[in-house]
Amino acid sequence: MTQVQTNGHLATNGVHDTNGVKPEPSLEERTPEFGFEVVQGFFVQNGPKPKHVEFEETLQKSFGLVDQSPERWTNLKASLKKLQDEAPEGAQYKVLFLGRHGQGWHNFGNAKYGDDWDHKWALLTGDDEITWGPDPPLTPLGIQQAQSIYAAWSREVKQGAPVGAGQMKWLVSPLVRTNQTLEASWGELVEGKPEAWEDLREIYGYHTNDLRYTKTDLQKRFPNVDFSSITEDDELWTPEPRETYEHAGLRGQRAMDRLFSEGGPSETFISVTAHAAFYRSLLKVLNHQEYELETGEMIPVVVKATKLSKSKL
């Protein structure tokens, strides 16, 4: 068992500060640019009678599309175009495919130690058998989960799924497990360079598995991903306290503002590969009902974003 030191901070078995980290001034003080609502009726996970779709069912039923006809993807693209064409001033639509990374060694460790994980083992980098920090890779099961997603997308592309240049943009958290998942889930289907966004990373602090590697290390390991917008070192992670869900929600708002802003991706369909705890906060930002994702699972969300006027702020 080892402890991790970074930027002069040592991860120890200290008491978890439940008040969490105070929001960075830049996040706490910034004004949201967009408001969000979920467009129901396209995917069963979104409602109007929301349903949790298990992993295998997700793969078998076009990731939850209500329309199961051979023209399902053509119909979805036509519906989104109609929504865009008829959108009121200041409104726009995107479809987000929010995928959680496959099983990582920290997930394995969590299952192994149960209730002792959060306040003991997660503060260490491993035990006598496995290593889970910092920033652990996928387990063999995690790789299999991602490969199953790839097989499903490969099948759906033949039915007209919106994958390819000008249709889909790929975004990813700058952690090893998410980038491995992106690679194995999409393979050669990716066109262009996926972008790593710091705001998409997991809730950070306290747990060693959420301490990321340097930009240089990540660029060497994943040369096909654009890491240009992240800092060289992890300037966010500290051994205490752990980021709160509320603060992660501020990051989620900023990420969505960036996505829907004039300088953001022009594509309507967006693949995001990130993390369970972060998604809890992000779905709240999007005004989506709670939806827990197991490792490897994905939830599509059709989002209407409306530019907020000063009078609404």
Tab-separated table of C-alpha atoms in Angstrom:
chain	number	residue	atom	x	y	z
A	1	MET	CA	0.000	0.000	0.000
A	2	THR	CA	1.354	3.408	-0.892
A	3	GLN	CA	0.374	7.037	-0.572
A	4	VAL	CA	0.524	9.565	-3.364
A	5	GLN	CA	2.276	12.911	-3.324
A	6	THR	CA	1.670	15.623	-5.894
A	7	ASN	CA	2.543	19.299	-5.979
A	8	GLY	CA	3.706	19.018	-2.374
A	9	HIS	CA	0.467	17.397	-1.185
A	10	LEU	CA	0.409	13.954	0.390
A	11	ALA	CA	-2.708	11.809	0.280
A	12	THR	CA	-3.268	10.526	3.800
A	13	ASN	CA	-6.017	8.893	5.779
A	14	GLY	CA	-7.297	12.266	6.971
A	15	VAL	CA	-10.906	12.961	7.802
A	16	HIS	CA	-13.039	13.725	4.752
A	17	ASP	CA	-14.287	17.319	4.907
A	18	THR	CA	-17.947	16.917	3.998
A	19	ASN	CA	-18.218	20.616	3.258
A	20	GLY	CA	-16.136	19.967	0.162
A	21	VAL	CA	-13.947	22.329	-1.754
A	22	LYS	CA	-14.901	25.984	-2.003
A	23	PRO	CA	-15.767	26.777	-5.639
A	24	GLU	CA	-13.031	28.442	-7.620
A	25	PRO	CA	-13.791	32.165	-7.986
A	26	SER	CA	-13.888	31.838	-11.760
A	27	LEU	CA	-16.656	29.250	-11.472
A	28	GLU	CA	-18.514	30.731	-8.537
A	29	GLU	CA	-18.679	34.170	-10.091
A	30	ARG	CA	-19.274	33.307	-13.731
A	31	THR	CA	-22.736	33.831	-15.189
A	32	PRO	CA	-24.387	30.866	-16.948
A	33	GLU	CA	-24.834	31.483	-20.659
A	34	PHE	CA	-27.487	28.864	-21.454
A	35	GLY	CA	-30.470	27.211	-19.845
A	36	PHE	CA	-31.245	23.583	-20.700
A	37	GLU	CA	-34.194	21.280	-21.049
A	38	VAL	CA	-34.526	17.685	-22.178
A	39	VAL	CA	-36.543	16.910	-25.298
A	40	GLN	CA	-38.523	13.763	-24.577
A	41	GLY	CA	-39.833	11.128	-26.934
A	42	PHE	CA	-36.712	10.118	-28.846
A	43	PHE	CA	-34.910	7.892	-26.307
A	44	VAL	CA	-36.649	5.808	-23.651
A	45	GLN	CA	-34.144	6.962	-21.015
A	46	ASN	CA	-35.374	10.569	-21.348
A	47	GLY	CA	-39.100	9.968	-20.914
A	48	PRO	CA	-41.958	10.857	-20.958
A	49	LYS	CA	-41.967	7.529	-19.097
A	50	PRO	CA	-38.250	7.281	-18.335
A	51	LYS	CA	-36.740	3.837	-18.110
A	52	HIS	CA	-33.315	2.663	-17.070
A	53	VAL	CA	-31.962	0.603	-19.939
A	54	GLU	CA	-29.552	-2.137	-18.889
A	55	PHE	CA	-26.222	-2.513	-20.663
A	56	GLU	CA	-27.141	-5.379	-22.990
A	57	GLU	CA	-30.530	-3.901	-23.862
A	58	THR	CA	-28.830	-0.597	-24.695
A	59	LEU	CA	-26.642	-2.373	-27.224
A	60	GLN	CA	-29.482	-4.371	-28.730
A	61	LYS	CA	-31.943	-1.480	-29.074
A	62	SER	CA	-29.937	1.282	-30.712
A	63	PHE	CA	-28.898	2.816	-27.378
A	64	GLY	CA	-32.522	3.330	-26.378
A	65	LEU	CA	-34.085	4.826	-29.498
A	66	VAL	CA	-37.861	4.681	-29.295
A	67	ASP	CA	-38.029	4.307	-33.074
A	68	GLN	CA	-36.815	0.803	-33.907
A	69	SER	CA	-37.628	0.938	-37.613
A	70	PRO	CA	-34.907	0.427	-40.247
A	71	GLU	CA	-35.080	4.201	-40.845
A	72	ARG	CA	-34.584	5.043	-37.155
A	73	TRP	CA	-31.403	7.088	-37.514
A	74	THR	CA	-32.569	8.822	-40.684
A	75	ASN	CA	-35.753	9.751	-38.852
A	76	LEU	CA	-33.823	11.039	-35.838
A	77	LYS	CA	-31.581	13.210	-38.000
A	78	ALA	CA	-34.601	14.582	-39.851
A	79	SER	CA	-36.372	15.344	-36.572
A	80	LEU	CA	-33.344	17.187	-35.191
A	81	LYS	CA	-33.009	19.184	-38.399
A	82	LYS	CA	-36.670	20.164	-38.152
A	83	LEU	CA	-36.201	21.229	-34.542
A	84	GLN	CA	-33.159	23.292	-35.500
A	85	ASP	CA	-34.905	24.885	-38.459
A	86	GLU	CA	-37.923	25.844	-36.368
A	87	ALA	CA	-36.023	26.811	-33.220
A	88	PRO	CA	-36.875	30.192	-31.727
A	89	GLU	CA	-34.189	32.834	-31.611
A	90	GLY	CA	-31.447	31.908	-29.171
A	91	ALA	CA	-32.340	28.201	-29.044
A	92	GLN	CA	-30.497	25.210	-30.480
A	93	TYR	CA	-30.493	21.440	-30.146
A	94	LYS	CA	-27.871	18.735	-29.744
A	95	VAL	CA	-27.922	15.022	-28.978
A	96	LEU	CA	-25.431	14.047	-26.294
A	97	PHE	CA	-24.292	10.436	-26.001
A	98	LEU	CA	-23.042	10.426	-22.411
A	99	GLY	CA	-20.906	7.329	-21.934
A	100	ARG	CA	-19.312	6.231	-18.679
A	101	HIS	CA	-15.872	4.650	-18.879
A	102	GLY	CA	-15.524	0.886	-18.618
A	103	GLN	CA	-14.527	-0.765	-15.368
A	104	GLY	CA	-11.250	0.600	-14.002
A	105	TRP	CA	-9.069	-0.912	-11.300
A	106	HIS	CA	-10.484	1.551	-8.769
A	107	ASN	CA	-13.967	0.191	-9.513
A	108	PHE	CA	-12.591	-3.286	-8.897
A	109	GLY	CA	-11.063	-2.071	-5.628
A	110	ASN	CA	-14.326	-0.449	-4.583
A	111	ALA	CA	-16.183	-3.711	-5.134
A	112	LYS	CA	-13.475	-5.586	-3.239
A	113	TYR	CA	-13.497	-3.395	-0.125
A	114	GLY	CA	-17.082	-2.118	-0.031
A	115	ASP	CA	-17.806	0.241	2.858
A	116	ASP	CA	-14.108	0.633	3.676
A	117	TRP	CA	-13.313	2.011	0.235
A	118	ASP	CA	-14.203	5.712	0.497
A	119	HIS	CA	-12.458	6.563	3.746
A	120	LYS	CA	-9.528	4.145	3.722
A	121	TRP	CA	-8.538	2.334	0.569
A	122	ALA	CA	-9.411	5.095	-1.916
A	123	LEU	CA	-6.830	7.307	-0.211
A	124	LEU	CA	-4.101	4.793	-1.045
A	125	THR	CA	-2.762	3.881	-4.474
A	126	GLY	CA	-3.362	0.145	-4.167
A	127	ASP	CA	-3.021	-2.965	-2.045
A	128	ASP	CA	-0.793	-6.034	-2.269
A	129	GLU	CA	-2.597	-7.252	-5.396
A	130	ILE	CA	-3.703	-4.302	-7.544
A	131	THR	CA	-2.914	-0.637	-8.203
A	132	TRP	CA	-5.706	1.905	-8.608
A	133	GLY	CA	-3.983	5.251	-8.288
A	134	PRO	CA	-3.176	7.606	-9.675
A	135	ASP	CA	-5.455	7.521	-12.737
A	136	PRO	CA	-5.819	3.742	-13.202
A	137	PRO	CA	-6.366	2.006	-16.548
A	138	LEU	CA	-9.263	-0.243	-17.474
A	139	THR	CA	-9.511	-3.804	-16.267
A	140	PRO	CA	-9.937	-6.591	-18.853
A	141	LEU	CA	-13.688	-6.389	-18.150
A	142	GLY	CA	-13.602	-2.640	-18.751
A	143	ILE	CA	-11.974	-3.176	-22.131
A	144	GLN	CA	-14.603	-5.783	-23.013
A	145	GLN	CA	-17.371	-3.353	-22.074
A	146	ALA	CA	-15.925	-0.690	-24.357
A	147	GLN	CA	-15.465	-3.174	-27.189
A	148	SER	CA	-19.134	-4.117	-26.876
A	149	ILE	CA	-20.028	-0.463	-27.423
A	150	TYR	CA	-17.814	-0.434	-30.517
A	151	ALA	CA	-19.600	-3.483	-31.933
A	152	ALA	CA	-22.963	-1.795	-31.383
A	153	TRP	CA	-21.900	1.468	-33.042
A	154	SER	CA	-20.399	-0.447	-35.973
A	155	ARG	CA	-23.746	-2.157	-36.475
A	156	GLU	CA	-25.730	1.073	-36.115
A	157	VAL	CA	-23.517	2.946	-38.591
A	158	LYS	CA	-24.742	0.541	-41.255
A	159	GLN	CA	-28.269	1.692	-40.383
A	160	GLY	CA	-27.391	5.361	-40.794
A	161	ALA	CA	-26.215	6.355	-37.300
A	162	PRO	CA	-24.811	9.919	-37.335
A	163	VAL	CA	-21.136	9.009	-37.104
A	164	GLY	CA	-18.565	10.740	-39.243
A	165	ALA	CA	-17.169	14.102	-40.205
A	166	GLY	CA	-19.665	16.923	-39.879
A	167	GLN	CA	-22.142	14.808	-37.922
A	168	MET	CA	-20.487	13.848	-34.635
A	169	LYS	CA	-17.902	15.414	-32.338
A	170	TRP	CA	-16.025	13.416	-29.694
A	171	LEU	CA	-15.249	14.891	-26.270
A	172	VAL	CA	-13.471	13.098	-23.438
A	173	SER	CA	-12.346	13.573	-19.856
A	174	PRO	CA	-8.530	13.847	-19.622
A	175	LEU	CA	-8.104	10.666	-17.588
A	176	VAL	CA	-6.594	7.393	-18.764
A	177	ARG	CA	-9.700	5.263	-18.219
A	178	THR	CA	-11.916	7.561	-20.280
A	179	ASN	CA	-9.426	7.822	-23.129
A	180	GLN	CA	-8.990	4.052	-23.188
A	181	THR	CA	-12.762	3.704	-23.302
A	182	LEU	CA	-13.013	6.208	-26.143
A	183	GLU	CA	-10.402	4.305	-28.149
A	184	ALA	CA	-12.000	0.909	-27.631
A	185	SER	CA	-15.593	2.164	-28.043
A	186	TRP	CA	-15.051	3.959	-31.329
A	187	GLY	CA	-11.837	2.764	-33.001
A	188	GLU	CA	-11.610	3.787	-36.624
A	189	LEU	CA	-15.147	5.215	-36.533
A	190	VAL	CA	-13.734	8.428	-35.067
A	191	GLU	CA	-13.091	11.151	-37.628
A	192	GLY	CA	-10.991	14.120	-36.622
A	193	LYS	CA	-9.331	14.542	-33.240
A	194	PRO	CA	-11.388	14.043	-30.097
A	195	GLU	CA	-10.947	16.884	-27.613
A	196	ALA	CA	-10.093	16.389	-23.942
A	197	TRP	CA	-11.867	18.918	-21.720
A	198	GLU	CA	-10.781	19.388	-18.103
A	199	ASP	CA	-14.345	20.238	-17.078
A	200	LEU	CA	-15.467	16.705	-18.009
A	201	ARG	CA	-13.237	14.951	-15.482
A	202	GLU	CA	-14.473	13.071	-12.451
A	203	ILE	CA	-15.139	14.752	-9.120
A	204	TYR	CA	-11.613	15.285	-7.843
A	205	GLY	CA	-9.636	15.311	-4.621
A	206	TYR	CA	-9.223	12.823	-1.779
A	207	HIS	CA	-9.326	9.665	-3.934
A	208	THR	CA	-6.015	8.888	-5.635
A	209	ASN	CA	-7.711	7.352	-8.679
A	210	ASP	CA	-8.930	10.825	-9.704
A	211	LEU	CA	-5.448	12.370	-9.818
A	212	ARG	CA	-4.562	12.684	-13.503
A	213	TYR	CA	-1.260	12.363	-15.328
A	214	THR	CA	0.523	15.292	-16.962
A	215	LYS	CA	-0.499	16.585	-20.346
A	216	THR	CA	2.836	15.357	-21.743
A	217	ASP	CA	2.189	11.812	-20.502
A	218	LEU	CA	-1.346	11.807	-21.898
A	219	GLN	CA	-0.256	13.142	-25.286
A	220	LYS	CA	2.320	10.363	-25.584
A	221	ARG	CA	-0.178	7.696	-24.636
A	222	PHE	CA	-3.094	9.022	-26.705
A	223	PRO	CA	-1.583	10.894	-29.681
A	224	ASN	CA	-4.896	11.025	-31.549
A	225	VAL	CA	-6.569	13.135	-28.843
A	226	ASP	CA	-6.303	16.925	-28.592
A	227	PHE	CA	-5.157	17.818	-25.063
A	228	SER	CA	-4.291	21.425	-25.917
A	229	SER	CA	-6.877	22.983	-23.595
A	230	ILE	CA	-5.739	21.267	-20.377
A	231	THR	CA	-2.912	22.322	-18.074
A	232	GLU	CA	0.392	20.450	-17.999
A	233	ASP	CA	0.009	19.387	-14.363
A	234	ASP	CA	-3.118	18.494	-12.460
A	235	GLU	CA	-3.822	21.806	-10.743
A	236	LEU	CA	-7.182	20.728	-9.318
A	237	TRP	CA	-6.580	17.561	-7.296
A	238	THR	CA	-5.686	17.912	-3.608
A	239	PRO	CA	-5.724	15.222	-0.895
A	240	GLU	CA	-8.376	17.116	1.048
A	241	PRO	CA	-11.168	18.032	0.665
A	242	ARG	CA	-13.068	16.282	-2.127
A	243	GLU	CA	-14.950	18.361	-4.682
A	244	THR	CA	-18.691	18.614	-4.042
A	245	TYR	CA	-21.442	17.678	-6.483
A	246	GLU	CA	-22.478	21.330	-6.501
A	247	HIS	CA	-19.030	22.417	-7.639
A	248	ALA	CA	-18.951	19.685	-10.276
A	249	GLY	CA	-22.279	21.072	-11.478
A	250	LEU	CA	-20.643	24.453	-12.011
A	251	ARG	CA	-18.047	22.707	-14.163
A	252	GLY	CA	-20.819	20.937	-16.028
A	253	GLN	CA	-22.561	24.251	-16.701
A	254	ARG	CA	-19.325	25.743	-18.001
A	255	ALA	CA	-18.735	22.722	-20.241
A	256	MET	CA	-22.246	22.968	-21.681
A	257	ASP	CA	-21.879	26.716	-22.198
A	258	ARG	CA	-18.683	25.986	-24.116
A	259	LEU	CA	-20.387	23.258	-26.129
A	260	PHE	CA	-23.331	25.423	-27.196
A	261	SER	CA	-21.451	28.698	-27.596
A	262	GLU	CA	-20.688	30.291	-30.943
A	263	GLY	CA	-17.126	28.970	-30.843
A	264	GLY	CA	-18.150	25.464	-29.798
A	265	PRO	CA	-18.526	22.367	-31.973
A	266	SER	CA	-20.897	22.822	-34.896
A	267	GLU	CA	-21.925	19.159	-34.925
A	268	THR	CA	-25.402	18.220	-33.705
A	269	PHE	CA	-24.376	14.826	-32.295
A	270	ILE	CA	-21.837	14.811	-29.480
A	271	SER	CA	-20.117	11.815	-27.912
A	272	VAL	CA	-18.919	12.432	-24.351
A	273	THR	CA	-16.849	9.891	-22.425
A	274	ALA	CA	-16.671	10.749	-18.738
A	275	HIS	CA	-17.603	9.558	-15.241
A	276	ALA	CA	-20.520	8.505	-13.049
A	277	ALA	CA	-20.274	11.146	-10.315
A	278	PHE	CA	-19.697	13.941	-12.815
A	279	TYR	CA	-22.731	12.811	-14.811
A	280	ARG	CA	-24.912	13.025	-11.700
A	281	SER	CA	-24.100	16.722	-11.570
A	282	LEU	CA	-24.308	17.245	-15.327
A	283	LEU	CA	-27.746	15.645	-15.664
A	284	LYS	CA	-28.981	18.016	-12.981
A	285	VAL	CA	-27.627	20.955	-14.997
A	286	LEU	CA	-29.481	19.636	-18.051
A	287	ASN	CA	-32.699	19.249	-16.011
A	288	HIS	CA	-32.754	15.511	-16.656
A	289	GLN	CA	-34.099	13.105	-14.051
A	290	GLU	CA	-31.562	11.127	-12.023
A	291	TYR	CA	-30.046	8.285	-14.002
A	292	GLU	CA	-27.286	6.081	-12.604
A	293	LEU	CA	-24.747	4.699	-15.053
A	294	GLU	CA	-22.848	1.495	-14.373
A	295	THR	CA	-19.384	1.102	-15.876
A	296	GLY	CA	-19.552	1.046	-19.667
A	297	GLU	CA	-23.152	2.282	-19.821
A	298	MET	CA	-24.374	5.250	-21.820
A	299	ILE	CA	-27.383	7.561	-21.825
A	300	PRO	CA	-28.352	9.605	-24.904
A	301	VAL	CA	-29.929	12.977	-24.110
A	302	VAL	CA	-31.627	15.290	-26.607
A	303	VAL	CA	-30.953	18.773	-25.255
A	304	LYS	CA	-32.522	22.116	-26.047
A	305	ALA	CA	-30.201	24.973	-25.071
A	306	THR	CA	-31.565	28.498	-24.846
A	307	LYS	CA	-29.356	31.557	-24.648
A	308	LEU	CA	-30.110	33.372	-21.416
A	309	SER	CA	-30.931	37.034	-21.717
A	310	LYS	CA	-29.654	39.432	-19.085
A	311	SER	CA	-33.172	39.808	-17.731
A	312	LYS	CA	-33.271	36.069	-16.943
A	313	LEU	CA	-29.926	35.963	-15.159
